[in-house]
Coordinates of C-alpha atoms in Angstrom, one line a residue:
Chain A
M1105 CA 120.7 109.5 128.5
N1106 CA 117.0 108.5 127.0
D1107 CA 115.0 105.5 128.6
L1108 CA 115.4 103.5 125.4
R1109 CA 119.3 103.3 126.0
F1110 CA 118.9 103.1 130.0
S1111 CA 116.3 100.1 129.6
L1112 CA 118.7 98.5 127.1
R1113 CA 121.9 98.7 129.4
N1114 CA 119.2 97.3 132.3
A1115 CA 118.1 94.7 129.8
R1116 CA 121.4 93.4 129.3
V1117 CA 122.0 93.1 132.7
L1118 CA 118.7 91.2 133.3
G1119 CA 119.8 89.1 130.4
A1120 CA 123.1 88.1 132.1
R1121 CA 121.2 87.4 135.6
N1122 CA 118.1 85.3 133.7
R1123 CA 120.6 83.5 131.2
S1124 CA 118.6 79.9 131.9
Y1125 CA 115.4 81.4 130.9
G1126 CA 117.0 83.5 127.9
F1127 CA 118.3 79.5 126.4
F1128 CA 115.6 77.6 126.9
I1129 CA 112.9 80.2 125.2
A1130 CA 115.6 80.5 122.6
V1131 CA 116.0 76.9 121.9
T1132 CA 112.2 76.4 122.4
M1133 CA 111.5 79.4 119.8
A1134 CA 114.3 77.5 117.2
V1135 CA 112.1 74.6 117.5
A1136 CA 109.0 76.0 116.8
L1137 CA 110.6 78.1 114.0
L1138 CA 112.6 74.9 112.5
S1139 CA 108.9 73.2 112.2
A1140 CA 107.5 76.3 111.1
G1141 CA 110.3 76.4 107.9
I1142 CA 109.7 72.7 107.3
V1143 CA 106.1 72.5 107.4
G1144 CA 105.4 75.5 105.6
N1145 CA 108.0 75.1 103.1
A1146 CA 106.6 71.9 102.6
T1147 CA 103.2 72.6 102.3
T1148 CA 103.6 75.6 100.3
S1149 CA 105.6 73.0 97.8
A1150 CA 103.2 70.8 97.9
G1151 CA 100.3 73.2 97.2
T1152 CA 102.3 75.4 94.0
A1153 CA 102.6 71.3 92.8
T1154 CA 99.1 70.6 93.3
R1155 CA 98.1 74.2 91.5
E1156 CA 100.9 73.7 88.7
S1157 CA 99.9 70.1 88.6
S1158 CA 97.6 69.8 85.5
M1159 CA 96.4 66.7 86.5
M1160 CA 94.8 68.5 89.6
R1161 CA 92.8 70.6 87.1
T1162 CA 91.1 67.5 85.6
V1163 CA 88.0 65.7 86.1
E1164 CA 87.6 62.1 84.5
V1165 CA 83.8 61.3 83.5
D1166 CA 83.2 57.5 82.9
S1167 CA 80.8 56.5 80.8
T1168 CA 79.5 53.3 82.9
G1169 CA 79.1 54.1 86.6
A1170 CA 77.9 51.7 89.5
T1171 CA 73.9 52.0 88.3
T1172 CA 74.1 54.1 85.3
T1173 CA 75.4 54.0 81.7
V1174 CA 76.3 57.1 79.6
V1175 CA 76.8 57.4 76.4
L1176 CA 79.4 59.9 76.0
N1177 CA 79.4 61.4 72.2
Q1178 CA 80.0 64.2 70.4
A1179 CA 76.9 65.8 72.0
K1180 CA 77.7 65.3 75.6
I1181 CA 81.1 66.4 74.9
D1182 CA 79.5 69.8 74.0
E1183 CA 77.0 69.7 76.8
I1184 CA 79.9 69.6 79.2
R1185 CA 82.3 72.0 77.5
A1186 CA 79.1 74.2 77.7
M1187 CA 79.6 74.1 81.7
P1188 CA 81.2 77.3 83.6
G1189 CA 84.5 76.9 84.5
V1190 CA 85.4 74.1 82.0
V1191 CA 88.2 74.4 79.1
S1192 CA 87.9 71.5 77.3
V1193 CA 86.9 68.4 77.1
L1194 CA 88.5 65.8 75.3
P1195 CA 87.5 62.1 74.4
W1196 CA 89.8 59.1 75.9
M1197 CA 90.2 55.9 74.4
Q1198 CA 92.2 52.8 74.5
S1199 CA 92.9 50.2 71.6
G1200 CA 95.1 47.0 71.9
T1201 CA 98.4 47.4 69.8
S1202 CA 101.5 45.5 69.2
L1203 CA 104.8 46.9 67.7
E1204 CA 107.8 45.6 65.4
T1205 CA 110.5 47.7 63.9
E1206 CA 110.8 47.8 60.2
T1207 CA 113.1 45.2 60.1
G1208 CA 110.9 43.0 61.2
E1209 CA 111.6 42.7 65.5
Q1210 CA 109.0 42.3 67.2
V1211 CA 108.8 44.6 70.7
A1212 CA 107.6 42.3 73.6
G1213 CA 104.1 43.1 75.2
A1214 CA 101.0 44.6 73.8
L1215 CA 100.6 48.5 73.7
W1216 CA 97.3 50.7 74.3
A1217 CA 96.8 53.3 71.9
T1218 CA 95.9 56.4 73.6
P1219 CA 95.4 60.1 72.7
R1220 CA 97.8 62.1 73.8
M1221 CA 96.4 65.1 75.9
P1222 CA 97.6 68.2 77.0
V1223 CA 96.9 67.8 80.3
G1224 CA 97.4 65.1 82.8
Q1225 CA 100.1 63.2 81.1
P1226 CA 103.2 61.3 82.7
P1227 CA 106.4 63.5 81.9
V1228 CA 108.8 63.0 78.7
V1229 CA 112.2 61.7 79.6
A1230 CA 113.5 61.7 75.9
V1231 CA 112.5 63.1 72.7
L1232 CA 114.1 63.6 69.1
P1233 CA 116.7 66.3 69.2
G1234 CA 115.3 69.5 68.7
R1235 CA 111.5 68.8 68.9
D1236 CA 109.7 70.0 72.2
A1237 CA 109.0 67.5 74.6
D1238 CA 105.6 69.1 74.9
A1239 CA 104.6 69.5 70.7
A1240 CA 101.6 67.8 70.1
L1241 CA 101.6 64.2 68.1
A1242 CA 101.2 64.0 64.3
D1243 CA 99.0 61.3 62.9
D1244 CA 102.1 59.0 62.3
E1245 CA 104.3 59.9 65.3
V1246 CA 104.0 58.2 69.2
L1247 CA 105.2 58.0 72.5
L1248 CA 106.3 54.8 74.0
P1249 CA 107.0 54.1 77.7
G1250 CA 110.9 54.1 78.4
R1251 CA 110.5 50.3 79.6
L1252 CA 107.7 48.0 78.8
A1253 CA 107.6 44.6 80.6
G1254 CA 111.1 45.0 82.0
A1255 CA 112.3 45.6 78.5
D1256 CA 114.3 49.0 77.7
L1257 CA 112.7 50.8 74.7
S1258 CA 114.8 53.6 74.4
G1259 CA 116.7 52.0 71.3
L1260 CA 113.2 52.4 69.4
L1261 CA 113.7 56.3 70.1
G1262 CA 113.9 57.8 66.2
R1263 CA 113.3 54.7 64.9
R1264 CA 110.3 54.0 62.2
I1265 CA 107.6 51.2 63.5
R1266 CA 104.9 49.0 62.5
V1267 CA 101.8 49.0 64.7
E1268 CA 99.4 45.9 64.3
Y1269 CA 95.8 47.0 65.6
T1270 CA 92.6 45.0 65.0
R1271 CA 90.0 45.9 62.3
A1272 CA 86.5 44.4 63.2
L1273 CA 84.8 42.5 60.7
T1274 CA 81.6 41.4 62.9
A1275 CA 80.8 41.9 66.1
E1276 CA 83.2 38.8 66.7
S1277 CA 86.0 38.7 64.0
G1278 CA 88.5 40.7 63.1
E1279 CA 91.9 41.3 60.8
A1280 CA 94.6 42.6 61.7
A1281 CA 95.5 46.2 60.6
Y1282 CA 98.9 48.3 60.3
R1283 CA 100.0 51.8 60.5
K1284 CA 103.3 53.3 60.4
A1285 CA 104.8 55.5 62.7
L1286 CA 107.9 57.4 64.1
V1287 CA 108.9 57.0 67.4
V1288 CA 109.6 60.7 68.4
G1289 CA 110.1 60.0 72.6
L1290 CA 109.7 58.3 75.2
Y1291 CA 108.0 59.0 78.7
D1292 CA 108.5 58.0 82.2
E1293 CA 106.0 55.1 83.0
A1294 CA 107.0 55.4 86.7
I1295 CA 104.5 58.2 86.8
G1296 CA 101.6 56.4 87.7
G1297 CA 98.5 57.9 85.6
R1298 CA 95.0 57.0 84.3
D1299 CA 96.5 55.5 81.1
G1300 CA 98.4 52.9 82.8
P1301 CA 102.4 52.2 82.1
S1302 CA 101.7 50.5 78.9
A1303 CA 99.9 53.1 77.2
M1304 CA 101.7 54.3 73.5
Y1305 CA 100.8 57.9 73.4
V1306 CA 99.2 58.7 69.5
S1307 CA 97.8 61.6 68.4
E1308 CA 93.7 61.8 68.8
R1309 CA 93.0 61.4 65.4
A1310 CA 95.4 58.2 65.2
A1311 CA 93.7 57.0 68.2
V1312 CA 90.0 57.7 67.3
A1313 CA 90.8 55.5 63.9
M1314 CA 91.8 52.9 65.6
A1315 CA 89.1 52.8 68.3
A1316 CA 86.6 53.0 65.6
A1317 CA 88.2 50.1 63.7
G1318 CA 88.0 47.9 66.5
R1319 CA 84.2 48.8 66.8
Q1320 CA 83.4 48.2 63.0
V1321 CA 82.3 52.0 62.6
T1322 CA 83.8 55.2 60.9
P1323 CA 85.5 57.8 63.2
D1324 CA 83.0 60.3 63.0
A1325 CA 80.2 57.5 64.0
L1326 CA 82.4 56.5 66.8
A1327 CA 82.1 60.0 68.0
A1328 CA 78.6 60.6 67.2
R1329 CA 76.9 57.4 67.9
V1330 CA 78.8 55.2 70.0
G1331 CA 81.0 57.6 72.1
F1332 CA 83.7 57.2 74.0
P1333 CA 84.6 54.9 77.6
K1334 CA 85.7 58.3 79.3
V1335 CA 86.2 61.6 78.8
I1336 CA 88.7 64.2 79.8
V1337 CA 87.3 67.6 81.3
E1338 CA 89.9 70.1 81.5
V1339 CA 89.0 72.9 84.5
A1340 CA 90.6 76.3 84.7
D1341 CA 92.1 75.9 87.8
A1342 CA 92.5 73.6 90.6
G1343 CA 89.8 75.9 92.5
Q1344 CA 87.1 74.5 89.8
V1345 CA 87.6 70.9 90.5
E1346 CA 85.4 70.8 93.0
P1347 CA 82.5 72.6 91.7
V1348 CA 82.5 70.8 88.1
Q1349 CA 82.7 67.6 90.2
R1350 CA 79.6 68.2 91.6
R1351 CA 77.6 69.8 88.7
L1352 CA 78.4 66.4 86.8
A1353 CA 77.2 64.6 89.4
A1354 CA 74.0 66.3 89.7
E1355 CA 73.6 66.0 86.0
G1356 CA 73.7 62.1 86.2
Y1357 CA 77.6 61.7 84.9
N1358 CA 80.1 59.4 86.8
A1359 CA 82.5 62.1 87.2
S1360 CA 85.6 61.8 89.9
S1361 CA 89.1 63.5 90.4
V1362 CA 92.4 62.6 92.0
Q1363 CA 92.8 66.3 93.5
S1364 CA 91.9 65.7 96.8
Q1365 CA 93.6 62.4 97.4
L1366 CA 97.0 64.8 97.0
T1367 CA 96.4 67.8 99.2
A1368 CA 96.2 66.1 102.4
L1369 CA 99.6 66.4 104.6
P1370 CA 101.7 63.0 104.8
P1371 CA 101.4 62.0 108.4
L1372 CA 105.1 62.8 109.3
L1373 CA 104.5 65.8 108.4
G1374 CA 101.3 66.5 109.9
L1375 CA 103.4 65.2 113.2
L1376 CA 105.9 68.0 112.8
R1377 CA 103.5 70.5 112.1
L1378 CA 102.0 69.4 115.7
V1379 CA 105.6 69.7 117.0
G1380 CA 105.7 73.1 115.8
Q1381 CA 102.3 74.2 117.1
V1382 CA 103.2 72.6 120.3
M1383 CA 106.7 74.2 120.3
T1384 CA 104.9 77.6 119.7
G1385 CA 102.7 77.3 122.5
L1386 CA 105.6 76.0 125.1
V1387 CA 107.2 79.4 123.7
V1388 CA 104.4 81.4 124.9
L1389 CA 103.7 79.4 128.1
L1390 CA 107.4 79.6 128.8
C1391 CA 107.8 83.4 128.3
A1392 CA 104.8 84.3 130.2
G1393 CA 106.1 82.2 133.0
A1394 CA 109.5 84.2 132.4
G1395 CA 107.7 87.1 132.5
L1396 CA 105.8 86.8 135.8
S1397 CA 108.8 85.2 137.2
I1398 CA 111.3 87.9 136.2
G1399 CA 108.8 90.7 136.8
A1400 CA 108.2 89.5 140.6
G1401 CA 112.1 89.3 140.7
L1402 CA 112.2 92.5 139.7
V1403 CA 110.1 93.4 142.2
R1404 CA 112.7 92.1 145.0
S1405 CA 115.8 92.5 143.7
R1406 CA 115.5 96.3 142.1
R1407 CA 113.5 97.8 145.0
R1408 CA 115.9 100.1 146.0
D1409 CA 117.1 101.0 142.2
I1410 CA 112.7 101.8 141.9
G1411 CA 113.0 104.1 144.8
L1412 CA 116.2 105.8 143.7
L1413 CA 114.4 106.5 140.3
K1414 CA 111.5 107.8 142.4
A1415 CA 113.7 110.2 143.9
L1416 CA 115.5 111.3 141.0
G1417 CA 112.1 112.5 139.7
F1418 CA 110.8 109.5 137.5
A1419 CA 106.7 109.2 137.8
N1420 CA 105.4 105.6 138.1
G1421 CA 104.1 105.4 134.6
R1422 CA 107.5 106.0 133.6
I1423 CA 109.3 103.4 135.5
T1424 CA 106.2 100.8 134.8
R1425 CA 107.3 101.9 131.3
L1426 CA 111.2 101.3 131.8
L1427 CA 110.5 97.6 133.4
A1428 CA 108.5 97.1 130.0
L1429 CA 111.0 98.5 128.0
E1430 CA 113.7 96.0 129.8
L1431 CA 111.4 92.9 129.7
G1432 CA 110.2 93.4 126.3
L1433 CA 114.0 94.0 125.2
F1434 CA 115.2 90.8 127.4
G1435 CA 112.1 89.0 125.4
I1436 CA 113.2 90.5 121.7
G1437 CA 116.6 89.7 122.3
A1438 CA 115.6 85.4 123.4
G1439 CA 113.4 85.8 120.3
L1440 CA 116.0 86.9 117.9
A1441 CA 118.5 84.4 119.4
G1442 CA 115.9 81.8 118.8
G1443 CA 115.3 83.2 115.2
L1444 CA 119.0 82.9 114.6
L1445 CA 119.2 79.5 115.9
G1446 CA 116.0 78.5 114.0
V1447 CA 117.7 79.7 110.7
I1448 CA 120.7 78.2 111.6
A1449 CA 119.3 74.9 112.3
L1450 CA 116.9 75.4 108.7
V1451 CA 120.4 75.7 106.9
A1452 CA 121.8 72.3 108.5
V1453 CA 118.9 71.2 107.6
R1454 CA 118.8 72.5 104.1
M1455 CA 122.3 70.9 103.5
A1456 CA 121.3 67.4 104.9
V1457 CA 118.7 67.4 102.4
Q1458 CA 120.2 69.2 99.3
G1459 CA 118.0 67.3 96.4
R1460 CA 116.4 65.0 98.4
P1461 CA 112.7 65.1 99.3
L1462 CA 112.3 65.4 103.3
L1463 CA 109.2 63.4 104.7
G1464 CA 108.2 62.7 101.1
F1465 CA 108.0 66.5 100.1
E1466 CA 110.3 68.4 97.8
L1467 CA 111.2 71.1 99.5
P1468 CA 111.7 74.8 97.7
D1469 CA 115.8 75.9 97.1
G1470 CA 117.3 78.3 99.1
L1471 CA 116.7 78.9 102.8
L1472 CA 113.8 76.9 104.6
L1473 CA 112.0 80.1 106.4
P1474 CA 108.6 80.5 106.9
P1475 CA 106.4 83.1 105.6
A1476 CA 107.8 86.7 106.9
A1477 CA 105.2 87.7 109.0
R1478 CA 105.0 84.5 110.7
F1479 CA 108.9 84.4 111.3
A1480 CA 107.8 88.3 112.8
V1481 CA 105.2 87.0 115.1
L1482 CA 107.2 83.9 115.9
V1483 CA 110.4 86.2 117.0
L1484 CA 108.2 88.6 118.8
I1485 CA 106.2 86.2 120.7
P1486 CA 108.7 86.2 123.6
A1487 CA 108.3 90.1 124.3
V1488 CA 104.6 89.9 124.1
A1489 CA 104.0 87.0 126.5
M1490 CA 106.8 88.2 128.9
L1491 CA 105.1 91.9 129.0
A1492 CA 102.0 90.0 129.4
G1493 CA 103.4 88.0 132.5
G1494 CA 105.4 90.8 133.6
V1495 CA 102.2 93.1 133.7
W1496 CA 101.4 92.6 137.4
P1497 CA 104.6 92.5 139.3
M1498 CA 105.7 95.8 137.0
L1499 CA 102.7 97.8 138.3
R1500 CA 103.3 96.3 141.3
A1501 CA 106.7 97.5 141.1
A1502 CA 106.2 100.9 140.0
R1503 CA 103.6 101.7 142.9
L1504 CA 106.1 100.8 145.6
A1505 CA 106.5 103.6 147.9
P1506 CA 110.2 105.3 147.4
D1507 CA 110.9 105.6 151.1
E1508 CA 110.3 102.1 151.7
A1509 CA 111.7 100.9 148.7
L1510 CA 114.9 102.8 149.6
R1511 CA 114.9 101.9 152.9
D1512 CA 115.7 98.2 152.2
Chain B
M713 CA 112.7 138.4 150.6
S714 CA 112.0 135.4 148.9
A715 CA 110.4 132.0 149.9
P716 CA 112.2 129.5 151.7
A717 CA 113.1 126.7 149.7
L718 CA 112.1 124.2 152.2
D719 CA 109.3 125.3 154.6
L720 CA 108.0 122.1 157.2
D721 CA 105.2 123.4 159.5
G722 CA 104.3 120.8 162.2
V723 CA 105.1 118.1 160.6
T724 CA 104.2 115.1 162.4
K725 CA 104.7 111.3 161.0
A726 CA 104.0 107.8 163.2
F727 CA 105.0 104.6 161.8
D728 CA 102.1 101.5 161.7
R729 CA 104.2 99.0 163.5
G730 CA 103.5 99.8 167.2
G731 CA 102.2 103.2 166.0
R732 CA 105.8 104.7 167.1
T733 CA 105.5 108.4 166.5
V734 CA 109.0 109.5 164.8
L735 CA 108.1 113.5 164.2
R736 CA 106.1 115.6 166.3
G737 CA 105.1 118.8 165.3
V738 CA 108.6 119.5 163.4
R739 CA 109.3 123.5 162.3
L740 CA 111.7 123.9 159.9
E741 CA 112.9 127.0 157.4
V742 CA 115.8 126.4 155.1
R743 CA 116.6 129.6 153.2
P744 CA 118.0 130.0 149.6
G745 CA 121.9 129.6 150.3
E746 CA 121.8 128.3 153.3
I747 CA 123.4 125.3 154.6
V748 CA 121.7 123.3 157.3
W749 CA 123.0 120.4 159.2
L750 CA 120.6 118.1 161.0
R751 CA 121.9 116.1 163.8
G752 CA 120.5 113.7 166.0
R753 CA 121.0 110.3 167.5
S754 CA 119.9 107.3 165.5
G755 CA 117.0 106.5 165.0
T756 CA 115.5 109.8 166.0
G757 CA 113.7 110.5 162.8
K758 CA 116.3 112.1 160.9
S759 CA 115.9 110.2 157.8
T760 CA 111.9 110.4 157.8
L761 CA 112.6 114.1 157.7
L762 CA 114.7 114.1 155.1
T763 CA 112.3 111.7 153.2
I764 CA 109.1 113.8 153.7
A765 CA 111.4 117.1 152.8
G766 CA 112.3 115.3 149.8
L767 CA 108.5 114.5 148.8
L768 CA 109.2 110.7 149.0
T769 CA 106.8 110.0 152.1
R770 CA 103.7 112.4 153.4
P771 CA 103.5 113.4 156.5
D772 CA 100.7 112.5 158.9
G773 CA 100.2 116.1 159.6
G774 CA 101.4 119.4 159.0
T775 CA 102.7 121.3 155.5
V776 CA 105.9 120.8 153.8
R777 CA 106.2 123.8 151.3
I778 CA 108.9 123.6 148.5
G779 CA 109.9 127.0 147.3
G780 CA 106.5 128.7 148.7
T781 CA 104.5 125.8 147.1
D782 CA 102.0 124.1 149.6
T783 CA 102.7 120.0 148.3
R784 CA 99.6 118.5 150.2
G785 CA 97.4 118.8 147.3
L786 CA 100.0 117.6 144.7
G787 CA 99.1 114.6 143.1
E788 CA 102.0 111.7 142.2
R789 CA 103.1 113.0 138.8
E790 CA 103.1 116.4 139.7
L791 CA 105.3 115.0 143.5
A792 CA 108.1 113.2 140.8
M793 CA 108.2 116.4 138.6
T794 CA 109.3 118.8 141.7
R795 CA 111.3 116.1 142.8
A796 CA 113.0 116.0 139.2
T797 CA 113.0 119.8 138.7
R798 CA 113.6 121.5 142.4
L799 CA 114.7 118.6 144.8
G800 CA 118.4 117.3 144.5
F801 CA 119.0 114.1 146.6
V802 CA 122.4 112.8 147.6
F803 CA 122.3 109.1 149.6
Q804 CA 124.5 107.6 152.2
Q805 CA 125.6 105.2 149.6
H806 CA 125.4 107.2 146.2
N807 CA 123.0 105.0 144.9
L808 CA 124.4 105.0 141.6
F809 CA 123.6 102.5 139.0
G810 CA 126.9 100.2 138.6
H811 CA 126.6 99.2 135.0
L812 CA 126.3 102.8 133.9
T813 CA 129.0 105.3 133.3
A814 CA 129.7 108.2 135.6
I815 CA 128.4 110.7 133.2
E816 CA 125.3 108.3 132.5
N817 CA 124.7 108.4 135.8
V818 CA 124.8 112.4 136.2
V819 CA 122.3 113.0 132.9
L820 CA 119.8 109.8 134.2
P821 CA 117.5 112.2 135.8
A822 CA 118.2 115.3 133.7
V823 CA 115.0 117.4 132.2
G824 CA 115.1 119.1 128.9
P825 CA 117.5 119.0 125.7
R826 CA 119.8 115.8 126.2
A827 CA 122.4 117.3 124.4
G828 CA 122.6 120.3 126.8
A829 CA 122.4 118.0 129.7
R830 CA 125.5 115.7 128.7
R831 CA 127.7 119.0 128.0
R832 CA 126.4 120.4 131.4
A833 CA 127.4 116.9 133.2
A834 CA 130.6 116.9 131.4
D835 CA 131.4 120.2 132.8
M836 CA 130.6 119.4 136.3
L837 CA 132.3 115.9 136.2
A838 CA 135.3 118.1 134.8
G839 CA 134.7 120.7 137.7
L840 CA 135.0 117.7 139.9
G841 CA 138.3 116.5 138.8
L842 CA 136.9 113.7 137.2
A843 CA 137.1 114.5 133.8
G844 CA 139.0 111.4 133.0
R845 CA 136.7 109.1 134.7
T846 CA 133.4 110.2 132.5
N847 CA 133.0 107.1 130.6
A848 CA 133.9 104.5 133.2
A849 CA 131.6 102.3 134.7
A850 CA 130.6 103.7 138.1
R851 CA 131.2 100.0 139.9
N852 CA 134.8 100.5 139.1
L853 CA 135.3 104.0 140.9
S854 CA 136.2 104.5 144.2
G855 CA 133.6 105.3 146.9
G856 CA 134.7 108.9 147.1
E857 CA 134.2 109.2 143.2
R858 CA 130.7 108.1 143.4
Q859 CA 130.1 110.3 146.1
R860 CA 131.1 113.0 143.8
I861 CA 129.2 112.0 140.9
A862 CA 126.2 111.3 143.4
V863 CA 126.6 115.0 144.2
A864 CA 126.6 116.0 140.1
R865 CA 123.8 114.1 139.4
A866 CA 121.7 115.6 142.4
L867 CA 122.7 119.2 140.7
I868 CA 122.0 118.0 137.1
N869 CA 118.6 120.4 137.0
D870 CA 120.0 122.7 139.0
P871 CA 117.4 122.2 141.9
A872 CA 116.6 125.1 144.4
L873 CA 117.0 122.1 147.7
L874 CA 119.5 119.7 147.7
I875 CA 119.0 116.8 150.5
A876 CA 121.6 114.6 151.7
D877 CA 121.4 111.9 154.0
E878 CA 124.7 111.1 155.5
P879 CA 126.7 112.2 152.4
V880 CA 130.3 111.7 154.1
S881 CA 129.7 108.5 155.8
G882 CA 132.2 106.0 154.8
L883 CA 134.6 108.3 153.5
D884 CA 138.2 109.0 154.3
L885 CA 138.9 112.7 155.1
E886 CA 140.3 114.2 151.5
S887 CA 136.8 112.3 149.9
A888 CA 134.5 114.0 152.6
G889 CA 136.2 117.2 152.2
Q890 CA 135.8 117.5 148.7
V891 CA 132.1 116.3 149.0
L892 CA 131.3 119.1 151.3
E893 CA 133.1 121.5 149.1
Q894 CA 130.3 120.6 146.7
F895 CA 127.8 121.4 149.1
R896 CA 129.6 124.6 149.7
G897 CA 129.5 125.9 146.3
A898 CA 125.8 124.7 146.0
A899 CA 124.8 127.1 148.7
A900 CA 127.2 129.6 147.3
Q901 CA 125.3 129.7 144.1
G902 CA 122.1 130.5 145.9
R903 CA 120.8 127.0 146.4
A904 CA 119.6 125.7 150.1
V905 CA 121.2 122.8 151.6
L906 CA 120.2 120.5 154.4
I907 CA 122.3 117.8 155.4
A908 CA 121.6 115.1 158.2
S909 CA 125.1 113.6 159.0
H910 CA 126.6 112.1 162.4
D911 CA 129.8 113.3 161.2
D912 CA 131.2 116.5 162.8
V913 CA 132.6 117.7 159.7
A914 CA 129.6 118.8 158.4
G915 CA 129.4 121.4 160.7
R916 CA 132.4 122.8 158.7
I917 CA 130.7 124.5 156.2
A918 CA 127.0 124.9 158.1
D919 CA 125.6 127.9 158.4
R920 CA 123.1 126.1 161.2
V921 CA 122.7 123.3 163.1
V922 CA 119.6 121.7 163.9
V923 CA 119.1 118.4 166.5
L924 CA 116.4 116.4 166.4
S925 CA 115.7 114.5 169.4
D926 CA 112.5 112.4 170.4
G927 CA 110.8 113.7 167.0
R928 CA 111.4 117.4 168.0
L929 CA 113.8 120.0 166.6
T930 CA 115.4 120.7 170.2
A931 CA 117.7 123.3 169.1
D932 CA 118.4 125.3 166.1
T933 CA 122.0 127.3 166.1
P934 CA 124.4 129.2 163.9
V935 CA 127.5 127.4 163.5
A936 CA 130.5 129.6 164.1
T937 CA 132.9 129.6 161.1
P938 CA 136.1 128.6 162.4
E939 CA 139.0 131.1 161.7
G940 CA 140.5 130.8 158.4
A941 CA 137.9 128.7 157.1

């Protein structure tokens, strides 16, 4: 019979004698695993969302700041575009408009003609059949919000409309101007963004044309001389936001980003993470205590067995290894039981929150297991902690004089 | 002539508690193939003598030689190896691991290839009439069966010296007879056997009887073989 098998048999007896320890270790482990699973997945999910969200890859530069005003014209746009980490620089502007259908029906509420950009835009919820939601807008196409001032605009999808905007005649007066357009899609106005819920998305050229008309200049002159109220700087990845933002600020631009606001864990999730950390610490303490107690118990209850093993020719080192194996196997057993309980709890949570966010976070599909390495560490913690707690009593037990042990 | 399997020379032992001297210059030789019956009243030091002979405790004075090897200079690891390979122990209370099966108890101290040890253990158990009990948990066996398994375990490494402390105490006559037959068989194969026993039935198989009294061996006489034995 090899030592591993012998220890396995002894560990089963040890486990049966110490059920209460095993139970508490397993339950504590399960709670630690549960919180690690939820927090880990929610954090990963948040991280992925952050990485994937194009909004997280943008820096907004405003022409007016608290103390400075910068003309964000084409020259400045070119200057910013040349900065390391910058992918593109998109001019941003808005012009007030009102709409009516071809049949002359007025659409209640003002809409702001805004250039549709490839980054940081609210999601499109409906498009014309056969059209890609992310397709760039032609100069005679618009995207409208799903609702405007409480009114449902979905009836306008696919219809031709007339967009009324202002052409300035002097600094203080202007006249109505019109463009015809096709409503090719609707976006979700409930998703907050820089453009506001009453933006009407148009092509960049159409937006520039309307803005230029409002300033009594040509589109080229607007870009070259007047400039834009904002530009949106797209960077290569989320990690570039901070250095690009710092560089822009250093060069006198009024730059801001939304990345930092969205990466912090919400308070409840932070609390859950704390619970998980406390539980992990408790598992370590509980297991170390159990190791010390069970190890000391081994000295008391197994004196005769140890004496017998010595009489049978087992050396001290081998007896120490056997006792360590017993404790370690008991710890692994408790850890695996805790792991199983934790997985069951995670399955229950998965079923309970199916398709819904938990504590404000969207969780990924499938089992909410923590990363494999974290799982393995959690399952092994009881064994390691028990061994650490049991070292001293085990060494003492192995050094018992055999005749003394047998005499008991 | 081969060296004695056990040679105790001038062995003394005192216990710390009260400084009581248990053994006073004991001299004893047990030769291969010989069965020696150690007698004495309770508390005369029989068990202490056996633990010294079995290298479970060191004497305060004198020498212990196993197969001619002086054990005074051996370290803990070498003593353990000597116990495993050259000595076999049988205790009064059999001392089996109750949660292990009969065959697992026998092979537990086996040295060398596992498969060979298991085969040897199975043969030994079959020879003891326990072929059908090899996979029974030790705790479910009778006292006589357990003690026979304990003897098989003591013999698994083919030791030169078998030491037994009250091996038939508490057994019925039939079981005691079976256990003693195992000792006789071991001696017939050239092993030395040292048995401490209150029970006179040990005299049925012994070649010599030595009496321990007041820490000294006061008698060392051959045992007359009963007629027909």
